[in-house]
XYZ file of N, CA and C in Angstrom:
159
model
N 139.307 134.274 -204.747
C 139.104 135.677 -205.075
C 139.240 136.500 -203.799
N 140.119 137.457 -203.823
C 140.373 138.258 -202.637
C 139.428 139.449 -202.572
N 139.144 139.851 -201.356
C 138.288 140.996 -201.112
C 139.166 142.174 -200.698
N 139.143 143.258 -201.459
C 139.998 144.403 -201.184
C 139.246 145.594 -200.607
N 138.042 145.370 -200.086
C 137.269 146.484 -199.518
C 137.912 146.989 -198.239
N 137.949 148.292 -198.097
C 138.434 148.884 -196.856
C 137.248 149.078 -195.924
N 137.493 149.139 -194.642
C 136.383 149.320 -193.697
C 135.588 150.600 -193.953
N 136.252 151.678 -194.329
C 135.536 152.929 -194.560
C 134.614 152.812 -195.774
N 135.044 152.127 -196.809
C 134.199 151.957 -197.991
C 132.987 151.098 -197.665
N 133.176 150.052 -196.892
C 132.047 149.187 -196.558
C 131.046 149.926 -195.668
N 131.553 150.807 -194.810
C 130.648 151.607 -193.975
C 129.828 152.555 -194.845
N 130.468 153.148 -195.855
C 129.747 154.043 -196.758
C 128.687 153.289 -197.551
N 129.048 152.114 -198.001
C 128.088 151.303 -198.762
C 126.915 150.905 -197.889
N 127.182 150.505 -196.668
C 126.117 150.129 -195.741
C 125.209 151.316 -195.454
N 125.812 152.483 -195.239
C 125.019 153.690 -194.986
C 124.153 154.038 -196.200
N 124.742 153.953 -197.387
C 124.001 154.229 -198.614
C 122.836 153.250 -198.776
N 123.091 151.972 -198.547
C 122.033 150.962 -198.655
C 120.898 151.239 -197.673
N 121.244 151.599 -196.464
C 120.219 151.890 -195.459
C 119.397 153.116 -195.834
N 120.053 154.153 -196.320
C 119.336 155.360 -196.724
C 118.447 155.092 -197.933
N 118.951 154.326 -198.883
C 118.153 153.982 -200.053
C 116.935 153.163 -199.663
N 117.117 152.217 -198.771
C 115.997 151.411 -198.295
C 114.962 152.286 -197.598
N 115.401 153.221 -196.779
C 114.476 154.131 -196.100
C 113.676 154.958 -197.106
N 114.343 155.472 -198.126
C 113.664 156.269 -199.151
C 112.638 155.429 -199.901
N 113.037 154.222 -200.294
C 112.115 153.347 -201.032
C 110.918 152.942 -200.189
N 111.132 152.650 -198.924
C 110.015 152.279 -198.050
C 109.064 153.455 -197.823
N 109.622 154.651 -197.707
C 108.785 155.835 -197.545
C 107.940 156.068 -198.805
N 108.559 155.920 -199.970
C 107.820 156.053 -201.224
C 106.722 154.995 -201.332
N 107.027 153.783 -200.925
C 106.035 152.715 -200.964
C 104.872 153.007 -200.031
N 105.153 153.509 -198.840
C 104.081 153.881 -197.908
C 103.193 154.966 -198.502
N 103.819 155.982 -199.105
C 103.050 157.060 -199.728
C 102.210 156.545 -200.888
N 102.775 155.665 -201.688
C 102.052 155.092 -202.820
C 100.849 154.291 -202.342
N 101.046 153.478 -201.326
C 99.937 152.681 -200.785
C 98.853 153.566 -200.202
N 99.256 154.621 -199.512
C 98.283 155.534 -198.916
C 97.446 156.209 -199.997
N 98.058 156.620 -201.078
C 97.323 157.261 -202.169
C 96.397 156.265 -202.860
N 96.851 155.049 -203.062
C 96.034 154.048 -203.745
C 94.870 153.582 -202.885
N 95.040 153.507 -201.586
C 93.931 153.136 -200.713
C 92.819 154.170 -200.826
N 93.212 155.428 -200.876
C 92.221 156.494 -200.983
C 91.459 156.378 -202.301
N 92.177 156.133 -203.394
C 91.523 155.994 -204.695
C 90.636 154.763 -204.731
N 91.097 153.655 -204.176
C 90.318 152.425 -204.167
C 89.067 152.596 -203.317
N 89.174 153.262 -202.186
C 88.005 153.456 -201.337
C 86.992 154.360 -202.033
N 87.458 155.360 -202.790
C 86.546 156.215 -203.551
C 85.853 155.422 -204.657
N 86.568 154.547 -205.331
C 85.976 153.736 -206.388
C 84.963 152.765 -205.809
N 85.253 152.172 -204.670
C 84.317 151.253 -204.039
C 83.069 151.992 -203.585
N 83.225 153.189 -203.059
C 82.081 153.990 -202.635
C 81.218 154.349 -203.835
N 81.824 154.749 -204.932
C 81.079 155.098 -206.143
C 80.343 153.867 -206.675
N 80.977 152.717 -206.631
C 80.344 151.487 -207.102
C 79.164 151.132 -206.207
N 79.321 151.263 -204.918
C 78.226 150.961 -203.983
C 77.055 151.930 -204.218
N 77.351 153.194 -204.435
C 76.285 154.161 -204.668
C 75.558 153.855 -205.956
N 76.276 153.442 -206.968
C 75.670 153.103 -208.248
C 74.776 151.874 -208.083
N 75.248 150.898 -207.373
C 74.468 149.687 -207.171
C 73.236 149.952 -206.313
N 73.346 150.768 -205.302
C 72.190 151.043 -204.444
C 71.178 151.921 -205.162
N 71.628 152.780 -206.083
C 70.707 153.646 -206.810
C 69.969 152.866 -207.884
N 70.521 151.778 -208.365
C 69.894 150.998 -209.414
C 68.890 150.108 -208.844
């Protein structure tokens, strides 16, 4: 099976892949940051409930 990709097309694909990876990693970082905050609030509420009981 022959490969007919031109160098310019492969450069575009590589650039697109890198940009997509950067976007996905940034979204993942933001998601983790938001979930840590929610989890820490839930743990604090649970600790307060347990200490009050």
